[in-house]
PDB file of C-alpha atoms in Angstrom:
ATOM      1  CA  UNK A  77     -14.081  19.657  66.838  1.00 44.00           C
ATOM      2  CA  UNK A  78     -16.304  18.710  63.635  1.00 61.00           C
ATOM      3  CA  UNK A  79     -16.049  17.706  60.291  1.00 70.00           C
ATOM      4  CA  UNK A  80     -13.309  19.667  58.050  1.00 76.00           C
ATOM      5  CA  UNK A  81     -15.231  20.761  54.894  1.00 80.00           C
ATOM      6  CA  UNK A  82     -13.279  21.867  51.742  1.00 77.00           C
ATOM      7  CA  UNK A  83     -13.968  22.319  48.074  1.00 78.00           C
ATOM      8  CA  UNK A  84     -13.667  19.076  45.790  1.00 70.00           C
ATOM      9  CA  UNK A  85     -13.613  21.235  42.551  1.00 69.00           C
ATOM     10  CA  UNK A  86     -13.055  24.835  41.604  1.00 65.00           C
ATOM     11  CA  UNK A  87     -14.087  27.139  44.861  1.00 69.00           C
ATOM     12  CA  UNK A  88     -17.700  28.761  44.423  1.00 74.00           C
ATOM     13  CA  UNK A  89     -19.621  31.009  46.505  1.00 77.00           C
ATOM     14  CA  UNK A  90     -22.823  29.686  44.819  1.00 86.00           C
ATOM     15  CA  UNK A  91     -25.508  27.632  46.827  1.00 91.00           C
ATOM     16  CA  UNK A  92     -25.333  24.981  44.684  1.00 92.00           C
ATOM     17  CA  UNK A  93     -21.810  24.427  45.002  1.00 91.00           C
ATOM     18  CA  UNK A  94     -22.236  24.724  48.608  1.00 92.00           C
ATOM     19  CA  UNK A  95     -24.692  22.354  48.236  1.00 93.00           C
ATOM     20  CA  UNK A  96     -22.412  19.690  46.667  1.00 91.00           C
ATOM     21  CA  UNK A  97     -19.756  20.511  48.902  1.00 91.00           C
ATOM     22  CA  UNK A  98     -21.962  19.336  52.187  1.00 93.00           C
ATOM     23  CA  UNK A  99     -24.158  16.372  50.084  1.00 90.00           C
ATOM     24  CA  UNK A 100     -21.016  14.986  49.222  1.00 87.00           C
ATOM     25  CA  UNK A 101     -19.313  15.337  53.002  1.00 89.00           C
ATOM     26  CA  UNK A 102     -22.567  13.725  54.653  1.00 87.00           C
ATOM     27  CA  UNK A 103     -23.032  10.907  51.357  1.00 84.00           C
ATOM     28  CA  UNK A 104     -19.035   9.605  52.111  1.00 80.00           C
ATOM     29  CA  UNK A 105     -19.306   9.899  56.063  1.00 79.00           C
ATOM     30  CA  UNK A 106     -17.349  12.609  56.896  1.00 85.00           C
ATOM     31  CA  UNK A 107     -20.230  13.966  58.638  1.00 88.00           C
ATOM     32  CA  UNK A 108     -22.067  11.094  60.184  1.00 86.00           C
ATOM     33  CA  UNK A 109     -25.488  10.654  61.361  1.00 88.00           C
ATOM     34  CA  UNK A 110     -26.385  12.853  63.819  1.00 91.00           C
ATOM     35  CA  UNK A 111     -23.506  15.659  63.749  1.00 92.00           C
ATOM     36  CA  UNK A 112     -24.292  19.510  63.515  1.00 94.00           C
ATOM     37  CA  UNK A 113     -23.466  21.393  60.778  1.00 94.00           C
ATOM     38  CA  UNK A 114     -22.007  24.585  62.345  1.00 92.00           C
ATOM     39  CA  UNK A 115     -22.466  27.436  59.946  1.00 92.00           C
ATOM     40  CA  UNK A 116     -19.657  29.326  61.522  1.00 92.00           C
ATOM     41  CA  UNK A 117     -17.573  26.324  60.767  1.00 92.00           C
ATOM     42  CA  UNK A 118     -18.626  25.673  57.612  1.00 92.00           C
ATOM     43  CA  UNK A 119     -18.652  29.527  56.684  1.00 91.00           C
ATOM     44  CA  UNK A 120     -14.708  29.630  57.513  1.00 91.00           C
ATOM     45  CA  UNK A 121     -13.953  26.204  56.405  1.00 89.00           C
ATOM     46  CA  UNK A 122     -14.864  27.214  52.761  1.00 90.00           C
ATOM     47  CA  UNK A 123     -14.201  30.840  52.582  1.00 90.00           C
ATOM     48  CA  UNK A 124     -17.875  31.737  52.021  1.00 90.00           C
ATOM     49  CA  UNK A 125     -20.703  33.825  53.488  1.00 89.00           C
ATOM     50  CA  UNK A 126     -23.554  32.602  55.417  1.00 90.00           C
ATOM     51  CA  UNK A 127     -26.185  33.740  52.494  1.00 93.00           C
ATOM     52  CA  UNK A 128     -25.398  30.887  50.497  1.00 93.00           C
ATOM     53  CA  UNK A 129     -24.749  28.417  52.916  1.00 95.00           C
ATOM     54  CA  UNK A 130     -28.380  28.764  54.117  1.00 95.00           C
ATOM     55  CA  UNK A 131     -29.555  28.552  51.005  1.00 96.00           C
ATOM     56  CA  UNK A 132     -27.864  25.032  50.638  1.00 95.00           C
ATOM     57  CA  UNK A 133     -28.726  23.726  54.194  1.00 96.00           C
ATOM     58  CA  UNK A 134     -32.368  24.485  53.093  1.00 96.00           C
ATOM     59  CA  UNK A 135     -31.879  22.378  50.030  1.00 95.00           C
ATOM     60  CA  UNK A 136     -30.598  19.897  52.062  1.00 94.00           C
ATOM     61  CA  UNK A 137     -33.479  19.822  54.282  1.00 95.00           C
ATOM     62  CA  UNK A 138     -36.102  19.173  51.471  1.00 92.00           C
ATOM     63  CA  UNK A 139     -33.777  16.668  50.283  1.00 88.00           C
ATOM     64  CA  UNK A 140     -34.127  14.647  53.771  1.00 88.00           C
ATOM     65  CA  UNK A 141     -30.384  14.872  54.562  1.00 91.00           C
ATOM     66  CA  UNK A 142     -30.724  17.730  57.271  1.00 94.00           C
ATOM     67  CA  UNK A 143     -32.975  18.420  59.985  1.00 95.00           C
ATOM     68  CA  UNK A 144     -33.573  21.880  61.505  1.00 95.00           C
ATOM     69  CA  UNK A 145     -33.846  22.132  65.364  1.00 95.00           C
ATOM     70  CA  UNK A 146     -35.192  25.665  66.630  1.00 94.00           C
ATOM     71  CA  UNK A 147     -32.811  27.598  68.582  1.00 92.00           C
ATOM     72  CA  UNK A 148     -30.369  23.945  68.044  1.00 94.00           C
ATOM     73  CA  UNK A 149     -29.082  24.206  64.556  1.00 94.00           C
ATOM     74  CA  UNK A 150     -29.018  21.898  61.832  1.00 95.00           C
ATOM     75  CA  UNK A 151     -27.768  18.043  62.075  1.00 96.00           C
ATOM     76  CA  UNK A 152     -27.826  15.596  59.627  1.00 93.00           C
ATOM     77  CA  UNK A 153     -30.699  13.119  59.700  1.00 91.00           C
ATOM     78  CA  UNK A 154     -30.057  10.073  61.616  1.00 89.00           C
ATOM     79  CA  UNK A 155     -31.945   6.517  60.227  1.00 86.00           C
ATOM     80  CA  UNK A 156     -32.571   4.050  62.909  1.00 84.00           C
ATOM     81  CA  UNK A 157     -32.030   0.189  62.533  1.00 82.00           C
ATOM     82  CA  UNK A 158     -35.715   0.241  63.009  1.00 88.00           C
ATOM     83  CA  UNK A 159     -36.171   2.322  60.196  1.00 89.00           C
ATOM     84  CA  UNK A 160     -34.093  -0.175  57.679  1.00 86.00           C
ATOM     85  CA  UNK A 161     -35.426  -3.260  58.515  1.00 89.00           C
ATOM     86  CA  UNK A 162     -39.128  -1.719  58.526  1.00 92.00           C
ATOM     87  CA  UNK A 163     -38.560  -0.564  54.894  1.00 93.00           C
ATOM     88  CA  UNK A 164     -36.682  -3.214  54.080  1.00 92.00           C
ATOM     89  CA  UNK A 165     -39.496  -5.998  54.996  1.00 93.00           C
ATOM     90  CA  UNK A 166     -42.086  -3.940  53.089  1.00 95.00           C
ATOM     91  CA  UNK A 167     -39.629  -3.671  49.990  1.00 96.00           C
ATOM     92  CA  UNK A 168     -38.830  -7.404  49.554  1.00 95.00           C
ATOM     93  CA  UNK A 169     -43.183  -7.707  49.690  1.00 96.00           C
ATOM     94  CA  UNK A 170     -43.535  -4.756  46.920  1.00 97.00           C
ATOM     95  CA  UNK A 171     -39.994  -4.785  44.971  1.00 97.00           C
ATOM     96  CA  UNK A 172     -40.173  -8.086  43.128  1.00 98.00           C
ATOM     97  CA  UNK A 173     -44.180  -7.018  42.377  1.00 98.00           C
ATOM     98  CA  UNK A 174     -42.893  -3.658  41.196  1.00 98.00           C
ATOM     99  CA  UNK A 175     -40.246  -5.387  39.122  1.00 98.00           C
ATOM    100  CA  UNK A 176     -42.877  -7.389  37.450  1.00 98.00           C
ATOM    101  CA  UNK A 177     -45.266  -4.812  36.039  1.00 98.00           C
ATOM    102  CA  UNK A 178     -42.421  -2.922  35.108  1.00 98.00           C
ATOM    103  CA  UNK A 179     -40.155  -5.193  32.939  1.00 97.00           C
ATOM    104  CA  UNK A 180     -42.408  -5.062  30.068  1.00 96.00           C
ATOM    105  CA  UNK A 181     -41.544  -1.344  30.050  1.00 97.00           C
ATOM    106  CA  UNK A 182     -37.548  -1.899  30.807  1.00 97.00           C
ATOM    107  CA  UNK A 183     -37.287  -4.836  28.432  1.00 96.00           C
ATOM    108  CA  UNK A 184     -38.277  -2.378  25.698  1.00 95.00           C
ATOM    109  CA  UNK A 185     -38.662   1.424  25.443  1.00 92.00           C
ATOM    110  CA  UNK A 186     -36.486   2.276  28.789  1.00 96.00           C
ATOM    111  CA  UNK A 187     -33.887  -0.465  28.659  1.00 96.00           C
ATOM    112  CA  UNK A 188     -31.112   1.693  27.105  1.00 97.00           C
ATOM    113  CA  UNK A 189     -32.187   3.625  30.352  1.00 97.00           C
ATOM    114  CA  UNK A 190     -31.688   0.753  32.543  1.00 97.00           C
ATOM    115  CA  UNK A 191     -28.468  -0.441  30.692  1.00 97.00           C
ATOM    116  CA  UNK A 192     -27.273   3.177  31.450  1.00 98.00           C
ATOM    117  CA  UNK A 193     -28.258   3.177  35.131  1.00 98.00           C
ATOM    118  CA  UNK A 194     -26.115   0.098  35.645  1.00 98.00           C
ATOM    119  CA  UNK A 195     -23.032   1.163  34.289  1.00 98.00           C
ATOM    120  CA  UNK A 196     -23.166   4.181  36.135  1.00 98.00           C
ATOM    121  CA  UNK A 197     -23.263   2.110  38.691  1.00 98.00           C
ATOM    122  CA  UNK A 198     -20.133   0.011  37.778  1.00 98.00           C
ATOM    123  CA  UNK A 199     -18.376   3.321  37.155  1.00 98.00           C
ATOM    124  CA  UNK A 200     -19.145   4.796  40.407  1.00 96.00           C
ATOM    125  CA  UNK A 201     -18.589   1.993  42.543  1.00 96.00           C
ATOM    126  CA  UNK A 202     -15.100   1.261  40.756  1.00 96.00           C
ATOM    127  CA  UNK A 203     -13.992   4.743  41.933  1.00 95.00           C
ATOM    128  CA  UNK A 204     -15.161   3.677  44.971  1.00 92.00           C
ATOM    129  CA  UNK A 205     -16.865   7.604  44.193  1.00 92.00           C
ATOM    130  CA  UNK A 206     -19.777   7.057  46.936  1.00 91.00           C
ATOM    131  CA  UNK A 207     -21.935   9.685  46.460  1.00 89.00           C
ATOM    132  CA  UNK A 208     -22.079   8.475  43.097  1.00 93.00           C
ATOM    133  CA  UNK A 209     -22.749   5.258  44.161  1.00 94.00           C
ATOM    134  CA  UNK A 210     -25.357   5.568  46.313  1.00 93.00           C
ATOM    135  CA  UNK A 211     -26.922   8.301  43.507  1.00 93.00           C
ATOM    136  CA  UNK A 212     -27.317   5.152  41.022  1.00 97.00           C
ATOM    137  CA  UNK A 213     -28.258   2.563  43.491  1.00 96.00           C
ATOM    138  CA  UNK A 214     -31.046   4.574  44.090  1.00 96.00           C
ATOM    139  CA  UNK A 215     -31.758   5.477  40.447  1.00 97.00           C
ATOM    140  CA  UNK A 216     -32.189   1.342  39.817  1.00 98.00           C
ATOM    141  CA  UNK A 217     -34.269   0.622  42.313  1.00 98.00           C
ATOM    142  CA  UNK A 218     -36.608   3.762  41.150  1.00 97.00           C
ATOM    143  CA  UNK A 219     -36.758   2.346  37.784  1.00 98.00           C
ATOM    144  CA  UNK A 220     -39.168  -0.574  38.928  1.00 98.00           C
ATOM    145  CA  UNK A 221     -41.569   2.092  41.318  1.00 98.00           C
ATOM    146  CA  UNK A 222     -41.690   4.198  37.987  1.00 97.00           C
ATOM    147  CA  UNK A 223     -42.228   1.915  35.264  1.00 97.00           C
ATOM    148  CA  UNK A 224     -44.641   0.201  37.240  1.00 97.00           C
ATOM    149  CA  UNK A 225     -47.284   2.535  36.096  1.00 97.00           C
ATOM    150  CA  UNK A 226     -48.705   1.912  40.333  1.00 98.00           C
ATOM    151  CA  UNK A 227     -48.931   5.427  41.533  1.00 98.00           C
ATOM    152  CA  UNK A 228     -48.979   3.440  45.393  1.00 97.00           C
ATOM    153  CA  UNK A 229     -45.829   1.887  44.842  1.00 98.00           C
ATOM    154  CA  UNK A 230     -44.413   5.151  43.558  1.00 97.00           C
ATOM    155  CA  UNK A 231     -45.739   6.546  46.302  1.00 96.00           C
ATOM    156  CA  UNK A 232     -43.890   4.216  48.809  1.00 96.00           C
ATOM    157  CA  UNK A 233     -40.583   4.417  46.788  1.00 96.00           C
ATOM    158  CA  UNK A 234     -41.064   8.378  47.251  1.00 93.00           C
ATOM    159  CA  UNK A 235     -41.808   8.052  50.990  1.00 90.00           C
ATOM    160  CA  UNK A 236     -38.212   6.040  51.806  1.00 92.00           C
ATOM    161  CA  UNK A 237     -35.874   7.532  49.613  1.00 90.00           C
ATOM    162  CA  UNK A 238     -34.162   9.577  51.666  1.00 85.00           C
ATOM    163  CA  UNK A 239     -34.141   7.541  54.623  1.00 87.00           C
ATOM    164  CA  UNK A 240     -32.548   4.894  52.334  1.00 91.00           C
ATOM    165  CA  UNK A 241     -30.032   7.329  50.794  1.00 88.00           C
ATOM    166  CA  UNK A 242     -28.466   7.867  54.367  1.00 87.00           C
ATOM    167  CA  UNK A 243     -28.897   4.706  55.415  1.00 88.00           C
ATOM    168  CA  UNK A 244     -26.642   3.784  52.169  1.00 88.00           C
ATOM    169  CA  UNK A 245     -24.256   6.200  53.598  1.00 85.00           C
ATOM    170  CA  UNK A 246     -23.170   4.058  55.959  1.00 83.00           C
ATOM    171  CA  UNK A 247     -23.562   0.441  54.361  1.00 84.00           C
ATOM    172  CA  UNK A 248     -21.827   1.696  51.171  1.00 87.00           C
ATOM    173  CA  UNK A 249     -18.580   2.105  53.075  1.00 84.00           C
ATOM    174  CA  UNK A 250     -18.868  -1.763  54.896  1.00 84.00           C
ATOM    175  CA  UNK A 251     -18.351  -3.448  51.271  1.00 87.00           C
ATOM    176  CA  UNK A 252     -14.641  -4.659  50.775  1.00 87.00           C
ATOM    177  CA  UNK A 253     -14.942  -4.381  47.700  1.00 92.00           C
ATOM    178  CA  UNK A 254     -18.043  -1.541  46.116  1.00 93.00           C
ATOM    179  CA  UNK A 255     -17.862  -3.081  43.233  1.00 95.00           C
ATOM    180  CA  UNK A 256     -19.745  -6.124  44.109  1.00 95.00           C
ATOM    181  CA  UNK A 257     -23.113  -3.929  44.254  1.00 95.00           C
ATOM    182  CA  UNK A 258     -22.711  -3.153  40.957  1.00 97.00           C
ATOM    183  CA  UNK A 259     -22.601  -6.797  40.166  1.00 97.00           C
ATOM    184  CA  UNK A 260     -25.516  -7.823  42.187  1.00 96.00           C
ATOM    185  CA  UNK A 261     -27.501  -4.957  41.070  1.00 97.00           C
ATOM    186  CA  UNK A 262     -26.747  -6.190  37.259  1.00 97.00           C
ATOM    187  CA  UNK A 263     -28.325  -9.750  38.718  1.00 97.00           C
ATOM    188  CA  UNK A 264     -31.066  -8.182  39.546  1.00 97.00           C
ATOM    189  CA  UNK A 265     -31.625  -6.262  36.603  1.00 97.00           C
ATOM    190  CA  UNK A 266     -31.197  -9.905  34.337  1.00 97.00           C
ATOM    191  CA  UNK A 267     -34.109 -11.904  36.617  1.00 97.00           C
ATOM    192  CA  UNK A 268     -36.254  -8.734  36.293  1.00 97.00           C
ATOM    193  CA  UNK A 269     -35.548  -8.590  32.437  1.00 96.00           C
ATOM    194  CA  UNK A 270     -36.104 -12.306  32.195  1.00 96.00           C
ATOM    195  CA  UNK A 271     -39.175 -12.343  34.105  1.00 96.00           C
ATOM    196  CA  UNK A 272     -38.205 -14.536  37.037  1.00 97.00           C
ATOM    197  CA  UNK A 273     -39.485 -13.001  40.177  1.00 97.00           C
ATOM    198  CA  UNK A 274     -39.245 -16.011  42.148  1.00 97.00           C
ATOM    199  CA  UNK A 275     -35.145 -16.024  41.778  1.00 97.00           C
ATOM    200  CA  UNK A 276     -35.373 -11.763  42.058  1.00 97.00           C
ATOM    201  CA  UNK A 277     -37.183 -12.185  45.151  1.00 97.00           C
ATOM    202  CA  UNK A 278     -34.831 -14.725  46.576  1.00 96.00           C
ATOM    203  CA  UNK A 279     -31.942 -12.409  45.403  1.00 96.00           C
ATOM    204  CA  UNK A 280     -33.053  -9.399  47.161  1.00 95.00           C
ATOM    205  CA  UNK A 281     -33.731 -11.867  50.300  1.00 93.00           C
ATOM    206  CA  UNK A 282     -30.062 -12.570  50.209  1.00 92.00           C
ATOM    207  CA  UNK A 283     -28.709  -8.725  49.486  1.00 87.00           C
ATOM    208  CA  UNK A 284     -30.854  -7.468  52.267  1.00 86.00           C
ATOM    209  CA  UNK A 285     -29.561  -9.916  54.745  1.00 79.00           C
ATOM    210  CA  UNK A 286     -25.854  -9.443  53.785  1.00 71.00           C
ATOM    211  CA  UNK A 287     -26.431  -5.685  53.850  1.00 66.00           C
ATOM    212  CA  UNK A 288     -28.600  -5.598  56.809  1.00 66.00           C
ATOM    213  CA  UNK A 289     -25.980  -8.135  59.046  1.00 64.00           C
ATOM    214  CA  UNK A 290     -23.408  -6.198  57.798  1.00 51.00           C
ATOM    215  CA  UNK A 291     -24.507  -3.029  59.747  1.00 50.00           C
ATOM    216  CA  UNK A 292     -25.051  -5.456  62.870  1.00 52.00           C
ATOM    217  CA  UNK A 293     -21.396  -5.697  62.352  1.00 46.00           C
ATOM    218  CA  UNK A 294     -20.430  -2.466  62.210  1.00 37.00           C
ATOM    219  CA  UNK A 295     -22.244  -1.012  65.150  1.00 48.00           C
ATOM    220  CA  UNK A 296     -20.515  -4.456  66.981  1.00 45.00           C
ATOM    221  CA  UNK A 297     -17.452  -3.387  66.671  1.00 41.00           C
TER     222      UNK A 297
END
């Protein structure tokens, strides 16, 4: 038997609401890696047709979240180890770089954007709301790729996005207490700001190892 889907807010038979209704179920576990989405299921679990329910599994799909197996169904996308320490050895190479052409930018005309992003971040993770979360851990970390004005690192930060939203899926969860990546993000933010890539280097060396042991853990147990 899968995943029991049900509306979070007022019922909807729009695709977008559909839409929300599955990000949200696959961004806070409750369908994990790997796990079909059953449209019959899904279809009777929310009271909807399959019309717009295909319409939100396709959005899905472009998003990354869902892949599409002929005559299979759809699943949601599974990230390998592989895949996260691969990214994450490029990132602590291109991150503190991209964090360095970019604070000019943040330290002036877009800091009110990066003040913003942060607390977002604070308020999500002290809801322990993990969609949410993950949404603005993502959104910092895109700040540097943008403002770096490199259209190769942008590029990059494009190409793992999605791999690193599901892979935050499942580290999000391991954290004792969510609130602490608010706090380390806002570390980050301050070295950036302050122009010491050295230190934000040597932070991110220390986040990635916690976060990266941390799913050793998990798949330990």
């Amino acid at each position: 038997m899968g995943s029991k889907f049900q509306w979070h807010e007022q019922r909807t038979t729009t695709p977008d609401g559909v839409y929300r209704v599955l990000r949200t179920a696959i961004l806070d576990g409750t369908v994990p890696p790997g796990e079909q989405l059953r449209e019959t299921h899904i279809a009777t679990d929310l009271g909807i047709s399959r019309s717009p329910l295909r319409e939100a599994l396709t959005r899905l799909e472009e998003e990354g979240l869902v892949v599409k197996i002929p005559f299979k169904g759809s699943f949601v996308v599974e990230v390998s180890a592989r895949d996260v320490a691969e990214i994450a050895s490029i990132r602590m190479l291109v991150e503190p770089y991209a964090a360095e052409l970019s604070a000019a930018t943040l330290r002036g005309p877009e800091r009110l954007r990066l003040k913003q992003t942060i607390e977002e971040l604070y308020r999500a993770t002290d809801t322990n709301d993990i969609p949410a979360s993950i949404d603005a851990h993502l959104r910092f970390h895109r700040l540097f790729y943008e403002f770096s004005g490199n259209a190769a690192l942008q590029a990059l930060w494009n190409g793992w996005e999605n791999k690193l939203r599901l892979y935050f899926a499942v580290d999000h969860p391991t954290y004792s207490d969510l609130h602490e990546i608010a706090v380390e993000h806002e570390r980050l933010a301050e070295l950036a700001l302050a122009g010491d890539i050295d230190s934000f280097r040597q932070e991110m060396e220390s986040q990635f190892h916690n976060a990266l042991s941390g799913e050793e853990d998990l798949k330990a147990t």
